[in-house]
PDB file of C-alpha atoms in Angstrom:
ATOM      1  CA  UNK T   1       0.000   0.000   0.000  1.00 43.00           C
ATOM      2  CA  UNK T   2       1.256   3.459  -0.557  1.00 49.00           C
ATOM      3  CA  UNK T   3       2.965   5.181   2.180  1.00 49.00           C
ATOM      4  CA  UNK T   4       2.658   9.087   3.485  1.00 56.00           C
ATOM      5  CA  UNK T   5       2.447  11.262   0.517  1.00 64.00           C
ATOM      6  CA  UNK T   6       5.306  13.847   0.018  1.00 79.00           C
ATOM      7  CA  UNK T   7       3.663  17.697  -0.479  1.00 87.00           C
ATOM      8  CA  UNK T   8       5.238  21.343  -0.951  1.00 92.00           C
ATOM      9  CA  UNK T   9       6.749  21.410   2.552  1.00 92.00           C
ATOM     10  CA  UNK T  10       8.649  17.933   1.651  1.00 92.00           C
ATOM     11  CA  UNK T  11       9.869  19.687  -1.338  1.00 92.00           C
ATOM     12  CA  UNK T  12      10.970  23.090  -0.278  1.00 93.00           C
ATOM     13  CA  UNK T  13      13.156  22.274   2.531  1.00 93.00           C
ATOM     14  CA  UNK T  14      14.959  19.078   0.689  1.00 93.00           C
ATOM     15  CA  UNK T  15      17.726  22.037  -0.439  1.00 91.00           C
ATOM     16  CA  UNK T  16      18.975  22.089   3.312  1.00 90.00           C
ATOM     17  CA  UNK T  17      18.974  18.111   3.957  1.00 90.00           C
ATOM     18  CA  UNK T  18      21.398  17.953   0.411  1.00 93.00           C
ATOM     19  CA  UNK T  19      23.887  20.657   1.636  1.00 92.00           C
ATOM     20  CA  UNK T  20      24.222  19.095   5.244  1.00 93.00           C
ATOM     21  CA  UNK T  21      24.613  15.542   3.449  1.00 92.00           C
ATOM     22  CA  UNK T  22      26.948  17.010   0.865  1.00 93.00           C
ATOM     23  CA  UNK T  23      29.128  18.946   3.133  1.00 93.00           C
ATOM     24  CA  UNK T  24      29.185  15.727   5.455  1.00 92.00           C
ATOM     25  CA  UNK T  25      30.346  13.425   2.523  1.00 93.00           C
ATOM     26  CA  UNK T  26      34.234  14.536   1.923  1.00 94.00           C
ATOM     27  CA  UNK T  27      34.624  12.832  -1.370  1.00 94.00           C
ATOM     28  CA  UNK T  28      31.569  15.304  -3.018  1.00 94.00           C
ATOM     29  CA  UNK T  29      33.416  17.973  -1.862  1.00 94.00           C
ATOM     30  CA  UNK T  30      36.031  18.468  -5.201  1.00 95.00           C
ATOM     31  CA  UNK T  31      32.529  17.268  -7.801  1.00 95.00           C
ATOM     32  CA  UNK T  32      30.239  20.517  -5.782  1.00 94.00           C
ATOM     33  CA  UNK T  33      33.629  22.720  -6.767  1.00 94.00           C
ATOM     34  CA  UNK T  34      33.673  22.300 -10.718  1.00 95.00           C
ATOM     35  CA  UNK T  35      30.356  23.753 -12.356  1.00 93.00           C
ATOM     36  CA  UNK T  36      31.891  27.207 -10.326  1.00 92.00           C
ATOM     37  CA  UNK T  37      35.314  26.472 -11.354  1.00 94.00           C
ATOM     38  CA  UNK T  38      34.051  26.132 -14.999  1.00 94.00           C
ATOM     39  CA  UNK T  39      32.090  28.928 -15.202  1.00 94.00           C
ATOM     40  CA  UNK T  40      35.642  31.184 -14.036  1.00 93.00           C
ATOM     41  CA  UNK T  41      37.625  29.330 -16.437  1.00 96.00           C
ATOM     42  CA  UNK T  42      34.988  29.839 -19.567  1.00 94.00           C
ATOM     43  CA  UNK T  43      34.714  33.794 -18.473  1.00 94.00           C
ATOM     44  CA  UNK T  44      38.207  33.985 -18.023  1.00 95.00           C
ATOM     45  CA  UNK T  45      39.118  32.699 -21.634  1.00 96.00           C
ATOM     46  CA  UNK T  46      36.928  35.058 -22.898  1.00 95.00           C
ATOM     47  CA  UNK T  47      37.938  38.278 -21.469  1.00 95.00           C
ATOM     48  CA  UNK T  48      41.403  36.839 -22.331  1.00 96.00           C
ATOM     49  CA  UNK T  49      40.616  36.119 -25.931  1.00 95.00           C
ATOM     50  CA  UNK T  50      39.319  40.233 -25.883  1.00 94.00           C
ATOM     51  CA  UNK T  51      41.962  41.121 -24.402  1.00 94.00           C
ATOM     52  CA  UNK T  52      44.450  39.987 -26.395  1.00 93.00           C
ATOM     53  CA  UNK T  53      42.581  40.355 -29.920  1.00 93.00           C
ATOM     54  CA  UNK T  54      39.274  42.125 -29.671  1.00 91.00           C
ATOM     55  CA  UNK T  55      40.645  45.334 -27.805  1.00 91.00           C
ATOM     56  CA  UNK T  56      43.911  45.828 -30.168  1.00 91.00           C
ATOM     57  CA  UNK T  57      41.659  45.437 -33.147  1.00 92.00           C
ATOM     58  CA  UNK T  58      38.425  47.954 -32.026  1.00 90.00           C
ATOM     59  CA  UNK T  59      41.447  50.523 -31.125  1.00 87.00           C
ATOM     60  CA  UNK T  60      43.263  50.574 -34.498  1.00 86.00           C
ATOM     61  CA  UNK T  61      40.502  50.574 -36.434  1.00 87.00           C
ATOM     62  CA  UNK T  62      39.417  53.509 -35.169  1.00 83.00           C
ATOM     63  CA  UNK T  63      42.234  55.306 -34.511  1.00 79.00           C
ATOM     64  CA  UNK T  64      43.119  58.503 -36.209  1.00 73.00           C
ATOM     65  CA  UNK T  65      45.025  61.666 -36.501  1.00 76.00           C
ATOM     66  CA  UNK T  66      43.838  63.700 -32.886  1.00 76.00           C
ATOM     67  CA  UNK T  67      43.673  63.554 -29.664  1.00 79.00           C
ATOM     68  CA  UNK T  68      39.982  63.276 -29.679  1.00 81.00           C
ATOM     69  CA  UNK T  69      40.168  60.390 -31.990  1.00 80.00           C
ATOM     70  CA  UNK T  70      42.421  58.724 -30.346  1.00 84.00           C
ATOM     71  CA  UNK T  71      40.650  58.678 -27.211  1.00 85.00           C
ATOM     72  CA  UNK T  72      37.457  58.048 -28.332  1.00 86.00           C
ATOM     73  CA  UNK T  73      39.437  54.905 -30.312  1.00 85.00           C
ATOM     74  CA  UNK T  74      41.412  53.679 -26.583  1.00 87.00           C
ATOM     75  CA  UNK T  75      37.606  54.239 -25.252  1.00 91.00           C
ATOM     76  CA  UNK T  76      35.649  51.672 -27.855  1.00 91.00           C
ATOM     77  CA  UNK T  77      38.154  48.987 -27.245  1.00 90.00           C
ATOM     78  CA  UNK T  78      37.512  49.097 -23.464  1.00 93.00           C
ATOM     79  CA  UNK T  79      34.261  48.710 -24.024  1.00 95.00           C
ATOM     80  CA  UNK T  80      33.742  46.165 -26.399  1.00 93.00           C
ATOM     81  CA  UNK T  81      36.167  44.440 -24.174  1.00 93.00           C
ATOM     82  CA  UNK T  82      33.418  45.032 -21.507  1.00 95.00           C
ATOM     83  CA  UNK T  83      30.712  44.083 -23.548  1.00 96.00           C
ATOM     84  CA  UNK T  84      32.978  40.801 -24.316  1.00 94.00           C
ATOM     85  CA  UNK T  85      33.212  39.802 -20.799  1.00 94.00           C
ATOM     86  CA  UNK T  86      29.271  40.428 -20.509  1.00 94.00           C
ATOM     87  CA  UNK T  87      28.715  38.073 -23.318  1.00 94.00           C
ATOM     88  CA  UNK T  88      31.052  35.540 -21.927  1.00 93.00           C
ATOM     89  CA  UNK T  89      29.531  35.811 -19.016  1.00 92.00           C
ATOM     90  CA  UNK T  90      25.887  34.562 -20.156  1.00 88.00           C
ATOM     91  CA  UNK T  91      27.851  31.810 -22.070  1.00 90.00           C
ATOM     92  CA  UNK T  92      29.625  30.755 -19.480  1.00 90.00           C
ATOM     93  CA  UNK T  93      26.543  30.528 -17.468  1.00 86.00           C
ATOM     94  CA  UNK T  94      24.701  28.603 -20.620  1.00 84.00           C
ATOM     95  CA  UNK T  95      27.638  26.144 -20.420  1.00 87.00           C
ATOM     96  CA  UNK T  96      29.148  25.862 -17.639  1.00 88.00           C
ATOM     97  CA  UNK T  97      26.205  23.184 -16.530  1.00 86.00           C
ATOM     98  CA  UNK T  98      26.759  21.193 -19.665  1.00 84.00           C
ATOM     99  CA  UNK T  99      30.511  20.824 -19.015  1.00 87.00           C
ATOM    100  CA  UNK T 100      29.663  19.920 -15.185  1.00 89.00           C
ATOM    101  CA  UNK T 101      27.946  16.860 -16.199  1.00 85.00           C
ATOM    102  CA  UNK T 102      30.177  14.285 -15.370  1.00 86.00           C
ATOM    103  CA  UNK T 103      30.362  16.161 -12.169  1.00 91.00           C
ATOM    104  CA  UNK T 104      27.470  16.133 -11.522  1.00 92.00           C
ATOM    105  CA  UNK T 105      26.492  12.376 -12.101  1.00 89.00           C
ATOM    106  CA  UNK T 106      29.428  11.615  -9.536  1.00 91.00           C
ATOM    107  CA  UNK T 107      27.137  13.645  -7.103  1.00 95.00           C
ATOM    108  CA  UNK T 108      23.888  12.013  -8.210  1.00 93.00           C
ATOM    109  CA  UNK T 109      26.019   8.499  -7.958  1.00 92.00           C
ATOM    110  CA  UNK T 110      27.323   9.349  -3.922  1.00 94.00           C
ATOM    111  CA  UNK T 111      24.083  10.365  -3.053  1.00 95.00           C
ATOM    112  CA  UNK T 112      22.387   6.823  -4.202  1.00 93.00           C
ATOM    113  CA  UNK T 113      25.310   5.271  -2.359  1.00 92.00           C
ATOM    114  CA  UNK T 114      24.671   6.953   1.394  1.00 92.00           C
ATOM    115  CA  UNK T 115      20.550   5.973   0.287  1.00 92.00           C
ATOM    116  CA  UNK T 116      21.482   2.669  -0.490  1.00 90.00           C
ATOM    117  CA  UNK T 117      19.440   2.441  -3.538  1.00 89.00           C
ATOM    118  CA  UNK T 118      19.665  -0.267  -6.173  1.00 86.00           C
ATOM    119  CA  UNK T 119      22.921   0.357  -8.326  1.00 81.00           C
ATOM    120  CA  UNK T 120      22.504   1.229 -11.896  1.00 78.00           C
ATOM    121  CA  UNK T 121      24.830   0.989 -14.791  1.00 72.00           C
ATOM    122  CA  UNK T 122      27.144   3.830 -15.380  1.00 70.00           C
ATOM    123  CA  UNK T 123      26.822   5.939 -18.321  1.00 66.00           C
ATOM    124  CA  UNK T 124      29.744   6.543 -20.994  1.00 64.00           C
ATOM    125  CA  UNK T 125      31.280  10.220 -20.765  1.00 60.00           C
ATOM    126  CA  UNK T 126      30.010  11.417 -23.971  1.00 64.00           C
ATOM    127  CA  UNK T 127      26.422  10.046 -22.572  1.00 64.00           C
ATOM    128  CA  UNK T 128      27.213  12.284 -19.278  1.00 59.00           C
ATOM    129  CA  UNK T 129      27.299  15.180 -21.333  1.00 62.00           C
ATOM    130  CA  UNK T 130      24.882  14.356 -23.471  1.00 67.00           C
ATOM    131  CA  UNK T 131      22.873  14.255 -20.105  1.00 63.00           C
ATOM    132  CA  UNK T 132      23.508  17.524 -19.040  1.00 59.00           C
ATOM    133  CA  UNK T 133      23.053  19.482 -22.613  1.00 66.00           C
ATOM    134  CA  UNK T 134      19.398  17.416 -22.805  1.00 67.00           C
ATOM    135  CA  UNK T 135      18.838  18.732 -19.341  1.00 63.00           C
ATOM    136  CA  UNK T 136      19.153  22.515 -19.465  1.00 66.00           C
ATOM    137  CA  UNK T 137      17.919  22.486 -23.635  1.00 71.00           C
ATOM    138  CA  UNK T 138      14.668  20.924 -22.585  1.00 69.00           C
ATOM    139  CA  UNK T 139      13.890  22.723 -19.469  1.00 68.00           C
ATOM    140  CA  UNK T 140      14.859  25.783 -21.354  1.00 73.00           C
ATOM    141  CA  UNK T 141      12.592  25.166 -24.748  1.00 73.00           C
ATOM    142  CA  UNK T 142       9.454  24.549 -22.413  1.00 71.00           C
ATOM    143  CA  UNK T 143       9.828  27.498 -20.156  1.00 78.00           C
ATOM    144  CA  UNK T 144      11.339  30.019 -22.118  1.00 77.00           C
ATOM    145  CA  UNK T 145       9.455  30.399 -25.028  1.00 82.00           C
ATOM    146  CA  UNK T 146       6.095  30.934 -22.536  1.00 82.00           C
ATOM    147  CA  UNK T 147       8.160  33.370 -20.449  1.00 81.00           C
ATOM    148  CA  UNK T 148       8.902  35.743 -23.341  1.00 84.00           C
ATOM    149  CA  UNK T 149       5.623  35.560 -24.292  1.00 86.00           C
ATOM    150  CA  UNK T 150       4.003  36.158 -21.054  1.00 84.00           C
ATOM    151  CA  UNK T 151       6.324  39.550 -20.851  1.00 86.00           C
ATOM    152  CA  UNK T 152       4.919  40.559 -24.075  1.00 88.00           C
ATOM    153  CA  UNK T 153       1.673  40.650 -23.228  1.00 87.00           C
ATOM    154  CA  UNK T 154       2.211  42.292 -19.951  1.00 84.00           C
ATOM    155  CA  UNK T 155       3.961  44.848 -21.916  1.00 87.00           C
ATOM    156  CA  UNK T 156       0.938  44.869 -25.012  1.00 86.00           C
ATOM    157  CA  UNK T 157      -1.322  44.975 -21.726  1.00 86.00           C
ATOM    158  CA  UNK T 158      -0.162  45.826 -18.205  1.00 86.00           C
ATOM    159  CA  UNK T 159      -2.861  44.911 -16.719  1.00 87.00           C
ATOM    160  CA  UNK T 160      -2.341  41.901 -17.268  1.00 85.00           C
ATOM    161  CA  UNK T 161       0.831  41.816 -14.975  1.00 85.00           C
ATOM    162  CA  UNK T 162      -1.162  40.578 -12.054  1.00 88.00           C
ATOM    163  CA  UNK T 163      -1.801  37.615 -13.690  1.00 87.00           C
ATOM    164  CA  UNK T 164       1.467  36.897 -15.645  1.00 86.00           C
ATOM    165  CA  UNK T 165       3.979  37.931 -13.253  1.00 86.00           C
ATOM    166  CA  UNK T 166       2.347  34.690 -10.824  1.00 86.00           C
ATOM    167  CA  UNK T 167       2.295  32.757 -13.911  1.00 89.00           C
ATOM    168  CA  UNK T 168       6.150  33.864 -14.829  1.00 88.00           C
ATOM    169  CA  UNK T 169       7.484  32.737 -11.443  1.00 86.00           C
ATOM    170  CA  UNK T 170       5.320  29.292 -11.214  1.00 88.00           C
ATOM    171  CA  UNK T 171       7.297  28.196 -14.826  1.00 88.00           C
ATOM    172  CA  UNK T 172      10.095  29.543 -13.571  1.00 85.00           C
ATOM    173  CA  UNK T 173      10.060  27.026 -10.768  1.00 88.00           C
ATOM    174  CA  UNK T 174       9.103  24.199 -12.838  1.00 88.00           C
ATOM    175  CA  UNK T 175      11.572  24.376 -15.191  1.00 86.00           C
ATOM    176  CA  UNK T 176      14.064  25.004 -12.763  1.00 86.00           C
ATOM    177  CA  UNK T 177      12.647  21.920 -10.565  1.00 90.00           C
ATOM    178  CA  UNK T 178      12.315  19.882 -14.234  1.00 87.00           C
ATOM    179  CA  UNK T 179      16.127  20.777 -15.123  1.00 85.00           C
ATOM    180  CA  UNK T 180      17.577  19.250 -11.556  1.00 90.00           C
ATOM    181  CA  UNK T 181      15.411  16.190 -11.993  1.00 90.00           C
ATOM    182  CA  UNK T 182      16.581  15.445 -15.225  1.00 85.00           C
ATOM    183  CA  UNK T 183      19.733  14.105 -13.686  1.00 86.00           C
ATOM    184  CA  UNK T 184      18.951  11.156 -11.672  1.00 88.00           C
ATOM    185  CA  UNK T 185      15.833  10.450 -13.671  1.00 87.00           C
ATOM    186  CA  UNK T 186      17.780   9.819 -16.936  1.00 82.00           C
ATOM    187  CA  UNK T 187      20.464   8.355 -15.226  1.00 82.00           C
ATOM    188  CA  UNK T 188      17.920   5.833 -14.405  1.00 82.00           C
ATOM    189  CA  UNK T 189      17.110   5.584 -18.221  1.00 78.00           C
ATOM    190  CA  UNK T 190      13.608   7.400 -17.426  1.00 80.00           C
ATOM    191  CA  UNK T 191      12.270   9.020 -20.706  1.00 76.00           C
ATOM    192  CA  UNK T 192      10.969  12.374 -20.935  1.00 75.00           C
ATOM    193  CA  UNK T 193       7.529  11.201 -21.437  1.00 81.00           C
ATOM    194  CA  UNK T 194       8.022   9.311 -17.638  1.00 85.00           C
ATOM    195  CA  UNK T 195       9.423  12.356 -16.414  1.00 83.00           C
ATOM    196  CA  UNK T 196       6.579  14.724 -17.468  1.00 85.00           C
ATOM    197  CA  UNK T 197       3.961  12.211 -15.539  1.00 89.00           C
ATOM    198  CA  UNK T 198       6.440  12.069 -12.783  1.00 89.00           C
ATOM    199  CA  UNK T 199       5.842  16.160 -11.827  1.00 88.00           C
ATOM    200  CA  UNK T 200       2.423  15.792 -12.707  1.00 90.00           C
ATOM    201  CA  UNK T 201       2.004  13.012 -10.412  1.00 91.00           C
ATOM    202  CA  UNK T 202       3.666  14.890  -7.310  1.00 92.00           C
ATOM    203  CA  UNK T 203       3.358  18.742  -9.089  1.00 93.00           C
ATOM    204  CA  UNK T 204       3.107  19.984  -4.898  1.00 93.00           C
ATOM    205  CA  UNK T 205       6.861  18.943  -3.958  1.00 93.00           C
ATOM    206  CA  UNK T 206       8.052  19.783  -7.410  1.00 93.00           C
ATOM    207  CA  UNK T 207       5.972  22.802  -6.873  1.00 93.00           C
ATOM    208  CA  UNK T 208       8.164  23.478  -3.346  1.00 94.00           C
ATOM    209  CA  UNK T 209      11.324  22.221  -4.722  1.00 94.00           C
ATOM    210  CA  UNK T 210      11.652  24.874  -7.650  1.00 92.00           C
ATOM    211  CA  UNK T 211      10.665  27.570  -5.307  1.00 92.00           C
ATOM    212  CA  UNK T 212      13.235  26.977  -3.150  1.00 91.00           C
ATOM    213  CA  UNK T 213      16.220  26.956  -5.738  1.00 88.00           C
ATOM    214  CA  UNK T 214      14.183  30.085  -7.731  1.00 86.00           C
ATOM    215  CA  UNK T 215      15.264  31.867  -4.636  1.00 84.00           C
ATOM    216  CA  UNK T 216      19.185  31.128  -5.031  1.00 79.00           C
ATOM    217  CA  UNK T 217      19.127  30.938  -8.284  1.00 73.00           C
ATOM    218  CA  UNK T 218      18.173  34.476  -9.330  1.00 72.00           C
ATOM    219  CA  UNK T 219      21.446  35.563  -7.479  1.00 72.00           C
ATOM    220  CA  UNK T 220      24.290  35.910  -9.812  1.00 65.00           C
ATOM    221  CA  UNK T 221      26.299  33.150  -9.709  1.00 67.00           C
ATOM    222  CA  UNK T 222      24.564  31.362  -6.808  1.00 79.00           C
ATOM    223  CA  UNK T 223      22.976  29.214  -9.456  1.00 80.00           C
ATOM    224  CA  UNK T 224      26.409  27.413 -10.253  1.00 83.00           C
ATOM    225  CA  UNK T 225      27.201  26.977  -6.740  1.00 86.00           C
ATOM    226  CA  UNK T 226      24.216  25.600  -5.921  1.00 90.00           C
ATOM    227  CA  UNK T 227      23.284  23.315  -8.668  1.00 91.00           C
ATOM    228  CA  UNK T 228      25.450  20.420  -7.055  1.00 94.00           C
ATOM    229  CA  UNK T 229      23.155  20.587  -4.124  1.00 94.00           C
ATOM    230  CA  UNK T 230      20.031  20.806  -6.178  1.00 93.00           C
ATOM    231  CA  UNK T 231      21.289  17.630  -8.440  1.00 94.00           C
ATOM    232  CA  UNK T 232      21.719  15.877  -4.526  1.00 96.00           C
ATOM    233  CA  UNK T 233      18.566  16.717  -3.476  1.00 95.00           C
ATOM    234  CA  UNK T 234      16.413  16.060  -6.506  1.00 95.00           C
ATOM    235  CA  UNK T 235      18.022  12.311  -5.907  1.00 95.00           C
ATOM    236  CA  UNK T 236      16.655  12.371  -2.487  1.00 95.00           C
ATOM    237  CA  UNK T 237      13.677  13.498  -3.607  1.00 94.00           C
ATOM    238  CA  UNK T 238      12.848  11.092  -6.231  1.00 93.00           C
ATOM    239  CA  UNK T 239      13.981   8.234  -3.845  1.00 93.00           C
ATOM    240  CA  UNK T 240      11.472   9.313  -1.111  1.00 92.00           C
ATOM    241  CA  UNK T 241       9.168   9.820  -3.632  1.00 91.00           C
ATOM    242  CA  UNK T 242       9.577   6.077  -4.161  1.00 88.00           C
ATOM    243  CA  UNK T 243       9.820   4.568  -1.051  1.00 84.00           C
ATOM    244  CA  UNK T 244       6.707   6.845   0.142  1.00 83.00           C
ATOM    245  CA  UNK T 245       5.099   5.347  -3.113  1.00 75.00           C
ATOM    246  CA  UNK T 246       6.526   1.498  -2.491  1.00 66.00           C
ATOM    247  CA  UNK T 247       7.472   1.008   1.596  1.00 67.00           C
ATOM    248  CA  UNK T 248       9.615  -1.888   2.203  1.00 58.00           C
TER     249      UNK T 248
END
């Protein structure tokens, strides 16, 4: 028979069991360090790369005879050096997740260990990224598109703000929530199609567990350090989910 169902609460506050567990587990500690270390080491080659060839170029292209123009010239290459470093910064962010993969199915893997849960078979390492890219593409092609045009229409009708801002956040969370999932469910060889019934099935803790990241994960680059603990405790969720679901 089916054992005490898991709701919002359940969901919100599994963040805080995954750090304590992580932070308690020595050998996660190097996996929770990369997705941060990646994202400095993708901005960094970027505002390197400008640096080196984007700021020389802007600057004697349009430098001149003058003062004035020379200024102006020494002026445009700073900022398209700036604007660089903004760009890299958003694709460092886009990829930094993707590169993290393997990472992050070590973290998903010492979590199942300290649950004792059935062992699975180990993915390749082009499958591990594959993994991760599938992740953040999906979550991204179902959430964004409804986003942008949610903020259209609250700018083609503000009124409408009070009902698309709620409706802005509450995707926001379930994308989020359906991106951190992804990992141990496909790890587990669950299809998108499973996955999809999965937060339908229990949409109040997936509800509480996107909430709680949305918080963090506004905060520049609290995303990235978080994301190992919401990979851990999307495994713990799923596996109470399933015990709650199938008691011993």
């Amino acid at each position: 028979m089916p054992g005490t169902a898991i709701g919002f609460w359940r969901g919100f506050v599994a963040p805080f069991g995954a750090l304590r567990q992580l932070i308690g587990s020595p050998r996660a500690w190097p996996l929770m360090l990369v997705p941060a270390l990646v994202f400095g080491l993708l901005e960094a080659l970027v505002v390197a790369a400008s640096w080196h060839f984007l700021k020389p170029w802007v600057s004697g292209w349009l430098a001149g005879d003058g003062t004035l123009r020379q200024v102006g010239a020494t002026a445009a290459s700073w900022l398209a050096v700036a604007m660089a470093a903004l760009i890299g910064w958003l694709l460092a962010g886009f990829l930094a997740p993707v590169v993290s993969a393997p990472a992050l199915e070590g973290i998903v893997s010492i979590t199942e260990t300290e649950l004792g849960v059935p062992a699975r078979a180990p993915l390749g390492f082009v499958a591990e990224f594959w993994c991760g890219f599938r992740s953040l593409l999906m979550s991204t092609a179902v959430t964004l598109p409804l986003v942008v045009a949610l903020t259209l229409l609250e700018m083609v009708v503000p009124p409408a703000a009070v009902v698309a801002t709620p409706l802005k956040l509450l995707l926001a969370a379930l994308g989020l929530a359906w991106g951190l999932f992804d990992y141990p469910l496909t790890l587990r060889g669950i299809g998108a199609r499973e996955r999809f019934a999965f937060m339908r099935r229990h949409f109040s803790v997936v509800l509480g567990f996107g909430a709680a990241f949305s918080l963090v994960f506004w905060l520049p680059c609290c995303g990235l350090v978080m994301l190992p603990v919401g990979v851990a405790a999307a495994t713990r969720l799923y596996w109470a989910i399933e015990r709650a679901q199938y008691p011993q």
